[in-house]
PDB file of C-alpha atoms and ligand atoms in Angstrom:
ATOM      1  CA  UNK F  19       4.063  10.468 -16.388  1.00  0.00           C
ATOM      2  CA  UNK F  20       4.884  12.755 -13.773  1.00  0.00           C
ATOM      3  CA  UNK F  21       4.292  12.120  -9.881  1.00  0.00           C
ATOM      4  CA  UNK F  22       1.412  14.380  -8.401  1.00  0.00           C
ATOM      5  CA  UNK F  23       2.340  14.579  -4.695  1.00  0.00           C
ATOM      6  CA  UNK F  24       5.462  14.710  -2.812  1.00  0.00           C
ATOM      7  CA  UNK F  25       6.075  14.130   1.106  1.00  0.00           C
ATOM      8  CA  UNK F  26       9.774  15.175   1.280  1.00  0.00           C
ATOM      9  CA  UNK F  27      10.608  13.709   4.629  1.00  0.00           C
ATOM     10  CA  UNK F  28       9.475  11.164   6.288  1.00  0.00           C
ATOM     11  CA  UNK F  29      10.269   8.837   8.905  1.00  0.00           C
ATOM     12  CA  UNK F  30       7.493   6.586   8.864  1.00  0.00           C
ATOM     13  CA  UNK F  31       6.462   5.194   5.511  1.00  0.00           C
ATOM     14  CA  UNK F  32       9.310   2.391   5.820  1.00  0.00           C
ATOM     15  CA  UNK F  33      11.021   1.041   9.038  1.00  0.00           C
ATOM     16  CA  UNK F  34      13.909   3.105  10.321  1.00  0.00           C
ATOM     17  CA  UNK F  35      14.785   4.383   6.752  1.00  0.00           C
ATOM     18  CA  UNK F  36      14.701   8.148   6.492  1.00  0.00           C
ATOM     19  CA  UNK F  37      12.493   8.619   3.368  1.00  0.00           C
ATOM     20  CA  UNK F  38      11.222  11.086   0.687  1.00  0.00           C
ATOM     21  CA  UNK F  39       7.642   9.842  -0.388  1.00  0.00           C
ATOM     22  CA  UNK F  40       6.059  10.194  -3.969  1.00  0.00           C
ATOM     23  CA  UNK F  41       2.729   9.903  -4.874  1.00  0.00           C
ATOM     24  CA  UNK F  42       1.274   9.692  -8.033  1.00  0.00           C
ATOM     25  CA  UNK F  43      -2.654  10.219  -9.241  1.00  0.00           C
ATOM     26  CA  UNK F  44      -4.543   7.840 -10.502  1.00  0.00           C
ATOM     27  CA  UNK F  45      -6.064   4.401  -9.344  1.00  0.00           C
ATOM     28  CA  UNK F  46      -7.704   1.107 -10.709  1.00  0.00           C
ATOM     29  CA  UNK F  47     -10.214   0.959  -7.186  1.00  0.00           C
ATOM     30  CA  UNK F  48     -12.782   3.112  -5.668  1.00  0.00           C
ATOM     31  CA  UNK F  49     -12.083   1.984  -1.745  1.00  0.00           C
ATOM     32  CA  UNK F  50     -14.560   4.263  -0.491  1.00  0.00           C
ATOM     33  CA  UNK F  51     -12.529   4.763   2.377  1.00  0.00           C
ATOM     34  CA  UNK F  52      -9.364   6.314   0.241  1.00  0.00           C
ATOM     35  CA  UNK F  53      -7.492   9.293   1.605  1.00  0.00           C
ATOM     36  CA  UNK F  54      -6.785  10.049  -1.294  1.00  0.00           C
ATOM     37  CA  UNK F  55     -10.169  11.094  -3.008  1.00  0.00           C
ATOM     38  CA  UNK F  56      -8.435  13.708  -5.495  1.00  0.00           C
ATOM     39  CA  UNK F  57      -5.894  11.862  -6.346  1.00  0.00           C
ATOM     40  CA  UNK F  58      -7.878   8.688  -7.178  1.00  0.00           C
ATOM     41  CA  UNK F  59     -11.425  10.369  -8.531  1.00  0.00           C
ATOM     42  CA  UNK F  60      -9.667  13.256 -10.767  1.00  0.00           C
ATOM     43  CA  UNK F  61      -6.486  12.787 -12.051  1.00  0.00           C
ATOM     44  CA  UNK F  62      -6.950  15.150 -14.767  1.00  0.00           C
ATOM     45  CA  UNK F  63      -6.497  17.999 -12.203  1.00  0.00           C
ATOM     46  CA  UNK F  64      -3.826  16.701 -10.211  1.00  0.00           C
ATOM     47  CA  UNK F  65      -0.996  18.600 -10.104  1.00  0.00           C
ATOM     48  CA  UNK F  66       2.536  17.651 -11.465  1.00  0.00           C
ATOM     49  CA  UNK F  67       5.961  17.794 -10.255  1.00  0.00           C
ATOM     50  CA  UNK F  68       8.579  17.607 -13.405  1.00  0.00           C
ATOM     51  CA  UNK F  69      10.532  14.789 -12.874  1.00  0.00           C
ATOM     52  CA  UNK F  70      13.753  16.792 -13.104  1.00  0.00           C
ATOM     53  CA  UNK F  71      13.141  18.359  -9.503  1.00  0.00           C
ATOM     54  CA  UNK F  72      12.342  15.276  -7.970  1.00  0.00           C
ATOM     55  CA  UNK F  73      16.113  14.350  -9.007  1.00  0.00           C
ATOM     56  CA  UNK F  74      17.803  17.346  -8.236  1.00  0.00           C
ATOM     57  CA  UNK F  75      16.495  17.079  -4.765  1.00  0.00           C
ATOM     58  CA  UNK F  76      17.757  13.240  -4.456  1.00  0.00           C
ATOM     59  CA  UNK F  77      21.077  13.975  -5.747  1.00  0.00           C
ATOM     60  CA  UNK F  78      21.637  16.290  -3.102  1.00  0.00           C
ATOM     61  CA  UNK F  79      20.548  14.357  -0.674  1.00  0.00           C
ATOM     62  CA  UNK F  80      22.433  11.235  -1.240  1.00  0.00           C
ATOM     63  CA  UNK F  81      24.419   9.903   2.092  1.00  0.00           C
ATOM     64  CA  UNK F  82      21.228  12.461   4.168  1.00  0.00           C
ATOM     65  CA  UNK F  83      17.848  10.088   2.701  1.00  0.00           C
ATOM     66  CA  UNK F  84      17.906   6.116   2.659  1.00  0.00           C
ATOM     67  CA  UNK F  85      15.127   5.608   0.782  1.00  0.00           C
ATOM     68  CA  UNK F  86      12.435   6.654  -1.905  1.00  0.00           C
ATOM     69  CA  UNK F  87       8.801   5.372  -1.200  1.00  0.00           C
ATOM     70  CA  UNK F  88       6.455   5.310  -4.407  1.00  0.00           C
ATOM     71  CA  UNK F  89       2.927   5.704  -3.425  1.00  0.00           C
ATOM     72  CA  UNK F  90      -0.565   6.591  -4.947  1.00  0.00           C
ATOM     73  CA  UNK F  91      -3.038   5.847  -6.003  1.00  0.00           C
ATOM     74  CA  UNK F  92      -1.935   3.072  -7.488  1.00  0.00           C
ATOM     75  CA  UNK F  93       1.745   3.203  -9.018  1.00  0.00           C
ATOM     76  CA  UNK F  94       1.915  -0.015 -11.031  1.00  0.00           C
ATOM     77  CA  UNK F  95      -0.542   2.176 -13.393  1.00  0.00           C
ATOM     78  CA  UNK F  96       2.448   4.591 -14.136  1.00  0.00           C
ATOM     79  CA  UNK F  97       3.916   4.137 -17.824  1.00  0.00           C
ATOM     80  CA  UNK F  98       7.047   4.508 -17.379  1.00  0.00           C
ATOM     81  CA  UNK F  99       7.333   3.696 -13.548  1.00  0.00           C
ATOM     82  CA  UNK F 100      10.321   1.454 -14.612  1.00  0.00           C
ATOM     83  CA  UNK F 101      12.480   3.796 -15.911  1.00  0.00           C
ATOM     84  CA  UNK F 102      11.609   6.253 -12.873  1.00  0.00           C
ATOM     85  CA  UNK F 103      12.691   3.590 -10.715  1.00  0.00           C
ATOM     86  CA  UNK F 104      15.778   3.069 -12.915  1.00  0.00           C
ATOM     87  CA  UNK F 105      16.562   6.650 -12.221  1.00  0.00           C
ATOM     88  CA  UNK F 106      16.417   5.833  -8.428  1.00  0.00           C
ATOM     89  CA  UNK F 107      18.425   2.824  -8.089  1.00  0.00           C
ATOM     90  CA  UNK F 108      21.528   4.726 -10.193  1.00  0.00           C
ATOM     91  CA  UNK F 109      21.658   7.442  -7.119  1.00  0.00           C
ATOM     92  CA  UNK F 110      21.614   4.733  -4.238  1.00  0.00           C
ATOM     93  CA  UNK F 111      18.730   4.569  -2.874  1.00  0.00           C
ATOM     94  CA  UNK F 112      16.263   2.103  -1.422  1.00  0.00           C
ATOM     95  CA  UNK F 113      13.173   1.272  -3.103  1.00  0.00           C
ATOM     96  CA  UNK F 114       9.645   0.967  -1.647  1.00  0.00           C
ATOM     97  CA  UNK F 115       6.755   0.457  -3.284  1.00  0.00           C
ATOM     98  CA  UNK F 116       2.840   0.711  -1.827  1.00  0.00           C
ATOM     99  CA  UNK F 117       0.741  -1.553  -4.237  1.00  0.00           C
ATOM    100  CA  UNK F 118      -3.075  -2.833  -4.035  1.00  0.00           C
ATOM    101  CA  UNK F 119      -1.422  -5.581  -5.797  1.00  0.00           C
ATOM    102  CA  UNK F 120      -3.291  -5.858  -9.206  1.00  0.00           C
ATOM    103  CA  UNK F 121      -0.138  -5.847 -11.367  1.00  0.00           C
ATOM    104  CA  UNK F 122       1.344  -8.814 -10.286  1.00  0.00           C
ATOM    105  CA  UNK F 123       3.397  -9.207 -13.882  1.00  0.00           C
ATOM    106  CA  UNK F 124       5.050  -5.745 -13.429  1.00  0.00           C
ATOM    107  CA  UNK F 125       5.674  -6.203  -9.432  1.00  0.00           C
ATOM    108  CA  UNK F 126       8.005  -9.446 -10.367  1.00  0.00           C
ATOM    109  CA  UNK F 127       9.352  -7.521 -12.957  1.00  0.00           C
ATOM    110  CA  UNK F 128      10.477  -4.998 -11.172  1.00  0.00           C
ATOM    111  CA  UNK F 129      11.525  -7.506  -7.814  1.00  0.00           C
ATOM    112  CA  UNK F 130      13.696  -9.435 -10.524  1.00  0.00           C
ATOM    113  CA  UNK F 131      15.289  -6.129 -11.857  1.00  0.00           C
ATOM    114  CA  UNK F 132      15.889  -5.179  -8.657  1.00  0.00           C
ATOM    115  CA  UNK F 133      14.100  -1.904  -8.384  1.00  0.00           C
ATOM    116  CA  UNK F 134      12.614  -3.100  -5.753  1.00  0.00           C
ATOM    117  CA  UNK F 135      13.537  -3.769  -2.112  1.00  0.00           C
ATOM    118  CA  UNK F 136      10.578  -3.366  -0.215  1.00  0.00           C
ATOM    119  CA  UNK F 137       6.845  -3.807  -0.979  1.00  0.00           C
ATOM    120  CA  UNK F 138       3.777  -2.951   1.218  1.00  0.00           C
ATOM    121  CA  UNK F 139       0.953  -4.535  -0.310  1.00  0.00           C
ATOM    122  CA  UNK F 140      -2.576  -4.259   0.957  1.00  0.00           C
ATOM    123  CA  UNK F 141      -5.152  -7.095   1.806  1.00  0.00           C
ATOM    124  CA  UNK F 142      -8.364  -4.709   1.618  1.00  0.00           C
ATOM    125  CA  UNK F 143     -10.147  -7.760   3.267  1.00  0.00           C
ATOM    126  CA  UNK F 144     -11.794 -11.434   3.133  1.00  0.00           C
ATOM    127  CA  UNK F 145     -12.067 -12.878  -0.430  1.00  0.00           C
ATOM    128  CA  UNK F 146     -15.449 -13.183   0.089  1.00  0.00           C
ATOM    129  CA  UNK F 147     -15.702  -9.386   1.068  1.00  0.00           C
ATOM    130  CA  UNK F 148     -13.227  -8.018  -1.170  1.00  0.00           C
ATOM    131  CA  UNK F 149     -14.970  -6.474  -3.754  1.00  0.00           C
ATOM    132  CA  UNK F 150     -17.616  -4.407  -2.201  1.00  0.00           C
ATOM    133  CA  UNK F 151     -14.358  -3.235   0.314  1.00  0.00           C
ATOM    134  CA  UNK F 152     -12.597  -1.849  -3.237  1.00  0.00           C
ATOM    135  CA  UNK F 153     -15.945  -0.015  -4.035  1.00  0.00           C
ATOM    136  CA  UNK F 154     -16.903  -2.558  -6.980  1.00  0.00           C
ATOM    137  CA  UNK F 155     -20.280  -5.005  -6.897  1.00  0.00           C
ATOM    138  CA  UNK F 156     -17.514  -8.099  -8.348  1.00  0.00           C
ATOM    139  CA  UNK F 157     -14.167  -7.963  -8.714  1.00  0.00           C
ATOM    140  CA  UNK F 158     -11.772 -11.109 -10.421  1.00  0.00           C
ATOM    141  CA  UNK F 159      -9.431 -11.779  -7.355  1.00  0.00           C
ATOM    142  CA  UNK F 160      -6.875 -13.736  -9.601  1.00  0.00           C
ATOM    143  CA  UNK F 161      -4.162 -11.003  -9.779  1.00  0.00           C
ATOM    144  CA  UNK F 162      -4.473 -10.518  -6.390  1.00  0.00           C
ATOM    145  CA  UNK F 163      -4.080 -14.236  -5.002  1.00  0.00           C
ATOM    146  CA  UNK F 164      -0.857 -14.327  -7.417  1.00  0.00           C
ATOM    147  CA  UNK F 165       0.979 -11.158  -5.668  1.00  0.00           C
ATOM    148  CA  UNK F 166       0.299 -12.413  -2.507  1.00  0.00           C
ATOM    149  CA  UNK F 167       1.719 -15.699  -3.674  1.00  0.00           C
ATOM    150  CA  UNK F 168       4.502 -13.966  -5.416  1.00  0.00           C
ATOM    151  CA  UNK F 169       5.543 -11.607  -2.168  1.00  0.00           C
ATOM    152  CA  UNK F 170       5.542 -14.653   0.569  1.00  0.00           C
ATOM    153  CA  UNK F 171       7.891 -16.972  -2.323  1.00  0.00           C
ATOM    154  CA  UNK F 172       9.599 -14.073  -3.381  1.00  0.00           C
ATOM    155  CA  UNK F 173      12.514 -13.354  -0.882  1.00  0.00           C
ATOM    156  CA  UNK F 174      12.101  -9.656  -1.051  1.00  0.00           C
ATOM    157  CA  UNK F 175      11.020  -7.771   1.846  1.00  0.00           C
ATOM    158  CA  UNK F 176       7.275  -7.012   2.356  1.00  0.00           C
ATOM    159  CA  UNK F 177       4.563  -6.109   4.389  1.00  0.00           C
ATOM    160  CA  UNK F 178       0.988  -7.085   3.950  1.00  0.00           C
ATOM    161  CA  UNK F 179      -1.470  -4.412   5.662  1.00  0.00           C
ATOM    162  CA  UNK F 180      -5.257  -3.861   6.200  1.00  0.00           C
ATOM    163  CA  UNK F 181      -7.035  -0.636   7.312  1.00  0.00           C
ATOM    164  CA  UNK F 182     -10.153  -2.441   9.177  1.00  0.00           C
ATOM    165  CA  UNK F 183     -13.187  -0.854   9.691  1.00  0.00           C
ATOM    166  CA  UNK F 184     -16.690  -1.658  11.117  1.00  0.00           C
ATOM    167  CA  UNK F 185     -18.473  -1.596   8.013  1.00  0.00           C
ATOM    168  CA  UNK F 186     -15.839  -4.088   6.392  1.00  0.00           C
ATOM    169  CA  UNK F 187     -14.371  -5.925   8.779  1.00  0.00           C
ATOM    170  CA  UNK F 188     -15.131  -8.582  11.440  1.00  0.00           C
ATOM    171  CA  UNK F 189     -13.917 -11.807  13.238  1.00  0.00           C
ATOM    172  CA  UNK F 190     -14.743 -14.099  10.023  1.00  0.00           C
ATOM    173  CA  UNK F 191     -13.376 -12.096   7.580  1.00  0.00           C
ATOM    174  CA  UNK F 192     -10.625 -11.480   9.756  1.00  0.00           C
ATOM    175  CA  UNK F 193      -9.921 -15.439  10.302  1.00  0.00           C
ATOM    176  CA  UNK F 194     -10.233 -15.834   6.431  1.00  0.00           C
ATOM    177  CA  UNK F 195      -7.714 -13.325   5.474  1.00  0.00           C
ATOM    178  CA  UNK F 196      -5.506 -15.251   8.041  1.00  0.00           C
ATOM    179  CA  UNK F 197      -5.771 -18.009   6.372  1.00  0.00           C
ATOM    180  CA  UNK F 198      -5.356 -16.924   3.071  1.00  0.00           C
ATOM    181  CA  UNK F 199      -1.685 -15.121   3.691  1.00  0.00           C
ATOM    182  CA  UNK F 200      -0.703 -17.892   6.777  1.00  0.00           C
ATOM    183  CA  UNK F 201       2.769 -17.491   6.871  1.00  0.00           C
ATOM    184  CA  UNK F 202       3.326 -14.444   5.930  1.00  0.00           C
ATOM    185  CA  UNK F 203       6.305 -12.394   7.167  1.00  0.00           C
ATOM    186  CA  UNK F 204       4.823  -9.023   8.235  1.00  0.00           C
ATOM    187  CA  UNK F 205       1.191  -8.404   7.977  1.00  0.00           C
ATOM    188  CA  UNK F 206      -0.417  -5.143   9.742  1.00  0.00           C
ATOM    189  CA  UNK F 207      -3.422  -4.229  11.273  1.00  0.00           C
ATOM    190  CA  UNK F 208      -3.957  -0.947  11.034  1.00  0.00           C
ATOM    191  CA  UNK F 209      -6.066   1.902  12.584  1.00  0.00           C
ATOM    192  CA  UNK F 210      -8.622   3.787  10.014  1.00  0.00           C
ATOM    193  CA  UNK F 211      -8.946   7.664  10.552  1.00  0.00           C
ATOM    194  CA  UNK F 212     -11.473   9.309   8.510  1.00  0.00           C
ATOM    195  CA  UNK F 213     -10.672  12.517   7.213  1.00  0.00           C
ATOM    196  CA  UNK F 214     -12.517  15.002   4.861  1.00  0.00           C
ATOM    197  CA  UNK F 215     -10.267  14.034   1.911  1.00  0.00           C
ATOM    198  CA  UNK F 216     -11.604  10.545   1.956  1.00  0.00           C
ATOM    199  CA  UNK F 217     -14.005   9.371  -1.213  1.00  0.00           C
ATOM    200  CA  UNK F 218     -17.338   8.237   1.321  1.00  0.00           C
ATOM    201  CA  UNK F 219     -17.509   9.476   4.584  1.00  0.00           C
ATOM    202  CA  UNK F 220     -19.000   7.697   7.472  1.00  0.00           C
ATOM    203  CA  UNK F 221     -16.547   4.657   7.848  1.00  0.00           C
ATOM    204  CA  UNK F 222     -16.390   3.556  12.046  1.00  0.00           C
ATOM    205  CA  UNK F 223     -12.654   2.669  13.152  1.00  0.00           C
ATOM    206  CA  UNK F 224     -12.040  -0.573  14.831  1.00  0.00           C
ATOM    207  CA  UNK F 225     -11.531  -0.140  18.879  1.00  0.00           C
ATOM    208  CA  UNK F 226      -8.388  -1.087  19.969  1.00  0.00           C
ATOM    209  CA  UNK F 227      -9.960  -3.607  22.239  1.00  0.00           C
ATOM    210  CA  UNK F 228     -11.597  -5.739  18.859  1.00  0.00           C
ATOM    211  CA  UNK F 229      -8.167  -4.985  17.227  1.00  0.00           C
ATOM    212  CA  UNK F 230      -6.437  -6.644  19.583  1.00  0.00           C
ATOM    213  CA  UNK F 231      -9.005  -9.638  19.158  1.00  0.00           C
ATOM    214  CA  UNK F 232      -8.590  -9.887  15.779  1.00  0.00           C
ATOM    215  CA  UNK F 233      -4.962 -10.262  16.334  1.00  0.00           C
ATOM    216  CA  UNK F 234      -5.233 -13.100  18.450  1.00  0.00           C
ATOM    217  CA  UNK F 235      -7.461 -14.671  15.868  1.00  0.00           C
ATOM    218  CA  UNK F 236      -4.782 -13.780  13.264  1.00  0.00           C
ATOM    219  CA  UNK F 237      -1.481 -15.190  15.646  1.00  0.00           C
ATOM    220  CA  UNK F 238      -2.393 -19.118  14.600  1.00  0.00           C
ATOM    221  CA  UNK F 239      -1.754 -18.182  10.916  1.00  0.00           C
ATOM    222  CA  UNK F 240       0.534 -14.895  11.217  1.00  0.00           C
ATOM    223  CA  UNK F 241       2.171 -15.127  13.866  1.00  0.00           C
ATOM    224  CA  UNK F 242       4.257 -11.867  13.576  1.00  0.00           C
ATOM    225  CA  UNK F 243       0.772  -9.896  12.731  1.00  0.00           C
ATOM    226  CA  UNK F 244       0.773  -6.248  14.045  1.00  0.00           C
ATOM    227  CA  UNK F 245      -1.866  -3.280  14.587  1.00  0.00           C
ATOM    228  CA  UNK F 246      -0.453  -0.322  13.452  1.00  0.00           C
ATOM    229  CA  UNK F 247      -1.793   3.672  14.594  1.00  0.00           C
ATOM    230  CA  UNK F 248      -3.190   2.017  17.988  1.00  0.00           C
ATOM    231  CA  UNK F 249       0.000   3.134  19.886  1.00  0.00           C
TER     232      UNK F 249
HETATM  233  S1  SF4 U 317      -6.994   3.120  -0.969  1.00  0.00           S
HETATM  234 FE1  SF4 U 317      -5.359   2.668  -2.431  1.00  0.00          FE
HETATM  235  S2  SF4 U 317      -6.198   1.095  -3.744  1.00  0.00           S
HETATM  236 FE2  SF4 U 317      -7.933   2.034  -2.714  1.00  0.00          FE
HETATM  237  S3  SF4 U 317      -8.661   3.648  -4.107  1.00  0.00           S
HETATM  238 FE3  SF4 U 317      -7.197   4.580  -2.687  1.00  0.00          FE
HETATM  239  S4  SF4 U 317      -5.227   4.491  -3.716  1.00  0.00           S
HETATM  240 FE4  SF4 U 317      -6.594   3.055  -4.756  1.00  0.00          FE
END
């Protein structure tokens, strides 16, 4: 399968690493806040970068990039992801993967092969409120619970991140999704900008002045917890 989107540069999507991201189309949930409506709704009409370019353009740029970001949708959906990452690791580079978590057999597959160094998994909210925040009336939270589990006993590095909005998000779910990843190494609360490529408008950002409550109701359980886009 063939990745549908390609940010060649970037120096954001993972710490100080200097990065090429990849996206592919396709995803499992409907969060109706997505950015990336197209990607997620119609994968059928996604366009498709042939793997071989994607490789050319690493192997020249080995010793210039540090690292390869894998993105979506939802890239634990990809077929052959495993072999793509194979690919990766054999020029050098580092490994990160964005995941809504719901593959938790193939993430410790890939941690344990190493193809992995770095995993930014989101927490899309509460238990309680999690399915309606994916854009489903139920949703079985099982494989969810054992990738968080997984990341925080796994040694690898990872992030745990939430895009909060006013709809989703308040102080209680906020203090339950504290308690549910307590401990965790890096968890991020992050600042939700609507766009017109998102797949439900009308979504209200979080001030910065709640955000920064929520963090101090978050600090107790996590506390190395972050916003992220307030700067
Ligand atoms: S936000 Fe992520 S998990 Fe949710 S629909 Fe979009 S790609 Fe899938």
């Amino acid at each position: 399968m063939d990745f549908s989107g390609w940010e060649k540069l970037s120096l954001v999507d993972y710490d100080d690493n200097i990065t090429t991201t990849l996206f592919m189309a396709g995803c499992n949930f409907r969060c109706p806040f997505c950015h990336n409506r197209d990607l997620v709704l119609h994968p059928e009409h996604a366009p498709t970068i042939p793997w071989s370019e994607i490789m050319e353009y690493l192997k020249k740029r080995q010793g210039v990039l540090d690292a390869v970001c894998v993105s979506g949708g939802e890239p634990t959906l990809m077929p052959d992801l495993e072999e793509k990452l194979r690919d990766i690791k054999s020029l050098g580079f580092l490994v990160k993967l964005d995941s809504n978590g719901s593959n938790p057999l193939l993430l410790r597959k890939l941690v344990s092969m190493s193809l992995v160094d770095y995993v930014a998994m989101d927490i899309k909210n509460s238990k309680k409120r999690y399915a309606e925040t994916i854009g489903f009336k139920t949703y079985d939270l099982s494989k969810i619970e054992e990738s968080v589990k997984f990341l925080m006993e796994s040694g690898i590095g990872y992030e745990f991140r939430t895009t909060m909005m006013e709809e989703f998000h308040d102080e209680e779910a906020i203090k339950e999704i504290g308690e549910w990843i307590a401990g965790a190494k890096r968890y991020f609360l992050q600042l939700y900008i609507e766009s017109e490529h998102v797949i439900q408008t009308g979504h209200t950002p979080i001030p910065k002045e709640k955000a920064e409550r929520f963090l101090e109701i978050l600090k107790p359980y996590v506390p190395n917890a972050k916003l992220r886009g307030y700067e």
